[in-house]
Amino acid sequence: MTAIIGAVLLLLVVVMSVALILGAPLGAFTLGGRFKVFPAKLRIVLAVQLLLQVFFAIVLLQLGGYMSLWFSHKVTKIIGIALAVYLTMNCLANLASKSKKEKYVMTPLSAITAFCYWVNALAF
């Protein structure tokens, strides 16, 4: 169940990333609130981030047993632990953000997602 919760939260972030790429004024939720609307040059970075977030959701669903594995069991577990560490560090970075929206909205979102990753990666 934690895999589904984490994947849904990651997909919510994917939707937000798509909105940012399309020019929505949601910049206060990311990068310390530096931009209200992302500049065109940074939207390319968001597109790469979007692909990574989809990959994160797929790996989480694989760890939870909801999808067939793309990699071996051992490699999937290593990827899961590495992504759990990354998401934990992302959570700490969000917590240290100057943007209140990033701190109070994105930090709990990333903390729950990181927790879901840790649970599924360690139980896999």
Short mmCIF file of N, CA, C and O in Angstrom, two decimals, residues 16-86:
data_model
loop_
_atom_site.label_atom_id
_atom_site.label_comp_id
_atom_site.label_asym_id
_atom_site.label_seq_id
_atom_site.Cartn_x
_atom_site.Cartn_y
_atom_site.Cartn_z
N MET A 16 2.46 18.68 -11.39
CA MET A 16 2.93 20.02 -11.09
C MET A 16 4.10 20.40 -12.02
O MET A 16 4.18 21.54 -12.49
N SER A 17 4.97 19.46 -12.30
CA SER A 17 6.10 19.72 -13.20
C SER A 17 5.61 20.05 -14.61
O SER A 17 6.15 20.95 -15.26
N VAL A 18 4.60 19.33 -15.06
CA VAL A 18 4.03 19.62 -16.39
C VAL A 18 3.46 21.03 -16.40
O VAL A 18 3.67 21.79 -17.35
N ALA A 19 2.76 21.40 -15.33
CA ALA A 19 2.20 22.75 -15.24
C ALA A 19 3.31 23.80 -15.25
O ALA A 19 3.19 24.84 -15.91
N LEU A 20 4.41 23.53 -14.54
CA LEU A 20 5.54 24.47 -14.53
C LEU A 20 6.16 24.59 -15.93
O LEU A 20 6.52 25.68 -16.36
N ILE A 21 6.28 23.46 -16.62
CA ILE A 21 6.84 23.48 -17.97
C ILE A 21 5.96 24.30 -18.91
O ILE A 21 6.45 25.01 -19.78
N LEU A 22 4.65 24.22 -18.69
CA LEU A 22 3.72 24.97 -19.54
C LEU A 22 3.57 26.44 -19.13
O LEU A 22 2.83 27.18 -19.76
N GLY A 23 4.27 26.84 -18.06
CA GLY A 23 4.28 28.25 -17.69
C GLY A 23 3.37 28.65 -16.55
O GLY A 23 3.14 29.84 -16.33
N ALA A 24 2.88 27.68 -15.80
CA ALA A 24 2.02 28.01 -14.65
C ALA A 24 2.85 28.71 -13.56
O ALA A 24 4.02 28.40 -13.38
N PRO A 25 2.25 29.64 -12.84
CA PRO A 25 2.99 30.37 -11.80
C PRO A 25 3.10 29.59 -10.49
O PRO A 25 2.60 30.00 -9.45
N LEU A 26 3.75 28.44 -10.54
CA LEU A 26 3.91 27.59 -9.37
C LEU A 26 5.36 27.52 -8.90
O LEU A 26 5.73 26.62 -8.15
N GLY A 27 6.17 28.45 -9.32
CA GLY A 27 7.59 28.43 -9.02
C GLY A 27 7.91 28.53 -7.54
O GLY A 27 9.00 28.14 -7.12
N ALA A 28 6.98 29.02 -6.72
CA ALA A 28 7.23 29.14 -5.29
C ALA A 28 7.35 27.78 -4.61
O ALA A 28 7.84 27.68 -3.49
N PHE A 29 6.92 26.72 -5.29
CA PHE A 29 6.96 25.38 -4.73
C PHE A 29 8.27 24.66 -5.01
O PHE A 29 8.46 23.53 -4.58
N THR A 30 9.17 25.28 -5.76
CA THR A 30 10.41 24.60 -6.13
C THR A 30 11.56 25.60 -6.26
O THR A 30 11.33 26.79 -6.43
N LEU A 31 12.75 25.10 -6.17
CA LEU A 31 13.98 25.90 -6.27
C LEU A 31 13.99 27.11 -5.33
O LEU A 31 14.43 28.19 -5.70
N GLY A 32 13.51 26.91 -4.14
CA GLY A 32 13.54 27.99 -3.15
C GLY A 32 12.64 29.15 -3.47
O GLY A 32 12.79 30.23 -2.91
N GLY A 33 11.69 28.97 -4.39
CA GLY A 33 10.78 30.04 -4.75
C GLY A 33 11.43 31.16 -5.54
O GLY A 33 10.92 32.28 -5.60
N ARG A 34 12.56 30.86 -6.16
CA ARG A 34 13.33 31.88 -6.87
C ARG A 34 12.56 32.48 -8.05
O ARG A 34 12.70 33.64 -8.35
N PHE A 35 11.76 31.67 -8.73
CA PHE A 35 11.01 32.14 -9.89
C PHE A 35 9.53 31.90 -9.67
O PHE A 35 9.13 30.84 -9.22
N LYS A 36 8.72 32.88 -10.03
CA LYS A 36 7.27 32.65 -9.99
C LYS A 36 6.88 31.80 -11.20
O LYS A 36 6.17 30.81 -11.08
N VAL A 37 7.36 32.20 -12.36
CA VAL A 37 7.19 31.43 -13.60
C VAL A 37 8.59 31.07 -14.08
O VAL A 37 9.46 31.93 -14.16
N PHE A 38 8.79 29.81 -14.37
CA PHE A 38 10.12 29.36 -14.78
C PHE A 38 10.53 29.92 -16.13
O PHE A 38 9.73 29.93 -17.07
N PRO A 39 11.78 30.37 -16.24
CA PRO A 39 12.30 30.83 -17.54
C PRO A 39 12.37 29.65 -18.51
O PRO A 39 12.50 28.49 -18.10
N ALA A 40 12.31 29.95 -19.79
CA ALA A 40 12.29 28.91 -20.82
C ALA A 40 13.51 27.99 -20.73
O ALA A 40 13.39 26.78 -20.93
N LYS A 41 14.67 28.55 -20.41
CA LYS A 41 15.89 27.72 -20.34
C LYS A 41 15.81 26.69 -19.22
O LYS A 41 16.33 25.59 -19.35
N LEU A 42 15.17 27.04 -18.12
CA LEU A 42 15.05 26.10 -17.01
C LEU A 42 13.96 25.06 -17.23
O LEU A 42 13.94 24.04 -16.56
N ARG A 43 13.07 25.31 -18.14
CA ARG A 43 12.00 24.35 -18.40
C ARG A 43 12.54 23.05 -19.00
O ARG A 43 11.96 22.00 -18.81
N ILE A 44 13.68 23.13 -19.67
CA ILE A 44 14.32 21.93 -20.20
C ILE A 44 14.77 21.04 -19.03
O ILE A 44 14.60 19.83 -19.06
N VAL A 45 15.30 21.67 -17.99
CA VAL A 45 15.71 20.94 -16.80
C VAL A 45 14.49 20.28 -16.16
O VAL A 45 14.54 19.13 -15.70
N LEU A 46 13.38 20.99 -16.13
CA LEU A 46 12.14 20.43 -15.58
C LEU A 46 11.67 19.23 -16.39
O LEU A 46 11.12 18.28 -15.82
N ALA A 47 11.88 19.25 -17.69
CA ALA A 47 11.48 18.12 -18.52
C ALA A 47 12.29 16.88 -18.16
O ALA A 47 11.74 15.77 -18.08
N VAL A 48 13.57 17.06 -17.91
CA VAL A 48 14.41 15.93 -17.49
C VAL A 48 13.96 15.45 -16.11
O VAL A 48 13.84 14.24 -15.86
N GLN A 49 13.69 16.38 -15.23
CA GLN A 49 13.20 16.05 -13.89
C GLN A 49 11.89 15.28 -13.97
O GLN A 49 11.66 14.33 -13.22
N LEU A 50 11.04 15.67 -14.88
CA LEU A 50 9.76 15.00 -15.09
C LEU A 50 9.97 13.53 -15.44
O LEU A 50 9.33 12.65 -14.87
N LEU A 51 10.90 13.25 -16.34
CA LEU A 51 11.19 11.87 -16.73
C LEU A 51 11.73 11.07 -15.54
O LEU A 51 11.36 9.91 -15.34
N LEU A 52 12.58 11.70 -14.75
CA LEU A 52 13.12 11.02 -13.57
C LEU A 52 12.01 10.70 -12.56
O LEU A 52 11.99 9.63 -11.97
N GLN A 53 11.08 11.62 -12.38
CA GLN A 53 9.99 11.40 -11.43
C GLN A 53 9.09 10.24 -11.87
O GLN A 53 8.64 9.46 -11.04
N VAL A 54 8.86 10.13 -13.15
CA VAL A 54 8.08 9.01 -13.67
C VAL A 54 8.85 7.71 -13.41
O VAL A 54 8.27 6.70 -12.98
N PHE A 55 10.16 7.72 -13.66
CA PHE A 55 11.00 6.56 -13.38
C PHE A 55 10.94 6.20 -11.89
O PHE A 55 10.82 5.03 -11.53
N PHE A 56 11.00 7.21 -11.01
CA PHE A 56 10.92 6.97 -9.57
C PHE A 56 9.60 6.27 -9.21
O PHE A 56 9.59 5.34 -8.41
N ALA A 57 8.50 6.73 -9.79
CA ALA A 57 7.20 6.13 -9.51
C ALA A 57 7.16 4.69 -9.99
O ALA A 57 6.63 3.80 -9.28
N ILE A 58 7.72 4.42 -11.16
CA ILE A 58 7.72 3.06 -11.69
C ILE A 58 8.55 2.14 -10.81
O ILE A 58 8.12 1.03 -10.48
N VAL A 59 9.73 2.60 -10.39
CA VAL A 59 10.57 1.77 -9.52
C VAL A 59 9.86 1.50 -8.19
O VAL A 59 9.90 0.38 -7.67
N LEU A 60 9.19 2.50 -7.65
CA LEU A 60 8.46 2.31 -6.40
C LEU A 60 7.35 1.27 -6.56
O LEU A 60 7.17 0.40 -5.70
N LEU A 61 6.64 1.31 -7.67
CA LEU A 61 5.61 0.31 -7.92
C LEU A 61 6.22 -1.08 -8.10
O LEU A 61 5.63 -2.08 -7.71
N GLN A 62 7.40 -1.15 -8.68
CA GLN A 62 8.09 -2.43 -8.81
C GLN A 62 8.53 -2.96 -7.45
O GLN A 62 8.40 -4.14 -7.16
N LEU A 63 9.03 -2.08 -6.59
CA LEU A 63 9.42 -2.48 -5.24
C LEU A 63 8.22 -2.99 -4.45
O LEU A 63 8.35 -3.90 -3.63
N GLY A 64 7.07 -2.39 -4.69
CA GLY A 64 5.85 -2.80 -3.99
C GLY A 64 5.20 -4.04 -4.57
O GLY A 64 4.23 -4.56 -4.03
N GLY A 65 5.73 -4.53 -5.69
CA GLY A 65 5.18 -5.73 -6.30
C GLY A 65 3.99 -5.49 -7.22
O GLY A 65 3.28 -6.42 -7.58
N TYR A 66 3.77 -4.25 -7.62
CA TYR A 66 2.64 -3.92 -8.47
C TYR A 66 2.97 -3.93 -9.96
O TYR A 66 2.07 -3.81 -10.78
N MET A 67 4.25 -4.02 -10.28
CA MET A 67 4.70 -4.07 -11.68
C MET A 67 5.81 -5.11 -11.79
O MET A 67 6.52 -5.36 -10.82
N SER A 68 5.96 -5.66 -12.97
CA SER A 68 7.06 -6.59 -13.16
C SER A 68 8.38 -5.80 -13.18
O SER A 68 8.42 -4.62 -13.52
N LEU A 69 9.44 -6.49 -12.78
CA LEU A 69 10.73 -5.83 -12.64
C LEU A 69 11.38 -5.57 -13.99
O LEU A 69 11.33 -6.40 -14.89
N TRP A 70 12.01 -4.40 -14.12
CA TRP A 70 12.79 -4.07 -15.30
C TRP A 70 14.22 -4.56 -15.13
O TRP A 70 14.92 -4.85 -16.08
N PHE A 71 14.66 -4.63 -13.87
CA PHE A 71 16.01 -5.04 -13.53
C PHE A 71 15.92 -6.26 -12.63
O PHE A 71 14.83 -6.64 -12.20
N SER A 72 17.06 -6.86 -12.32
CA SER A 72 17.06 -7.99 -11.41
C SER A 72 16.60 -7.55 -10.02
O SER A 72 16.57 -6.35 -9.71
N HIS A 73 16.26 -8.51 -9.19
CA HIS A 73 15.80 -8.23 -7.84
C HIS A 73 16.84 -7.42 -7.08
O HIS A 73 16.50 -6.40 -6.44
N LYS A 74 18.08 -7.82 -7.14
CA LYS A 74 19.16 -7.14 -6.40
C LYS A 74 19.37 -5.72 -6.91
O LYS A 74 19.49 -4.78 -6.12
N VAL A 75 19.39 -5.53 -8.22
CA VAL A 75 19.59 -4.20 -8.80
C VAL A 75 18.41 -3.29 -8.45
O VAL A 75 18.60 -2.11 -8.10
N THR A 76 17.20 -3.82 -8.48
CA THR A 76 16.01 -3.03 -8.14
C THR A 76 16.09 -2.58 -6.68
O THR A 76 15.76 -1.43 -6.36
N LYS A 77 16.54 -3.46 -5.80
CA LYS A 77 16.67 -3.09 -4.38
C LYS A 77 17.72 -1.99 -4.21
O LYS A 77 17.50 -1.02 -3.47
N ILE A 78 18.84 -2.10 -4.91
CA ILE A 78 19.89 -1.08 -4.81
C ILE A 78 19.38 0.26 -5.34
O ILE A 78 19.60 1.31 -4.72
N ILE A 79 18.68 0.24 -6.47
CA ILE A 79 18.09 1.47 -7.02
C ILE A 79 17.10 2.06 -6.02
O ILE A 79 17.08 3.26 -5.78
N GLY A 80 16.29 1.20 -5.41
CA GLY A 80 15.30 1.67 -4.43
C GLY A 80 15.95 2.33 -3.24
O GLY A 80 15.50 3.40 -2.79
N ILE A 81 17.02 1.75 -2.71
CA ILE A 81 17.70 2.36 -1.56
C ILE A 81 18.37 3.67 -1.98
O ILE A 81 18.30 4.66 -1.25
N ALA A 82 18.98 3.68 -3.16
CA ALA A 82 19.61 4.92 -3.65
C ALA A 82 18.57 6.03 -3.81
O ALA A 82 18.81 7.19 -3.44
N LEU A 83 17.41 5.70 -4.35
CA LEU A 83 16.36 6.71 -4.52
C LEU A 83 15.78 7.14 -3.18
O LEU A 83 15.41 8.30 -3.00
N ALA A 84 15.71 6.22 -2.22
CA ALA A 84 15.25 6.59 -0.87
C ALA A 84 16.22 7.58 -0.24
O ALA A 84 15.79 8.56 0.38
N VAL A 85 17.52 7.35 -0.40
CA VAL A 85 18.52 8.29 0.12
C VAL A 85 18.36 9.64 -0.57
O VAL A 85 18.35 10.69 0.08
N TYR A 86 18.22 9.62 -1.90
CA TYR A 86 18.06 10.87 -2.66
C TYR A 86 16.82 11.64 -2.19
O TYR A 86 16.88 12.86 -1.98
#
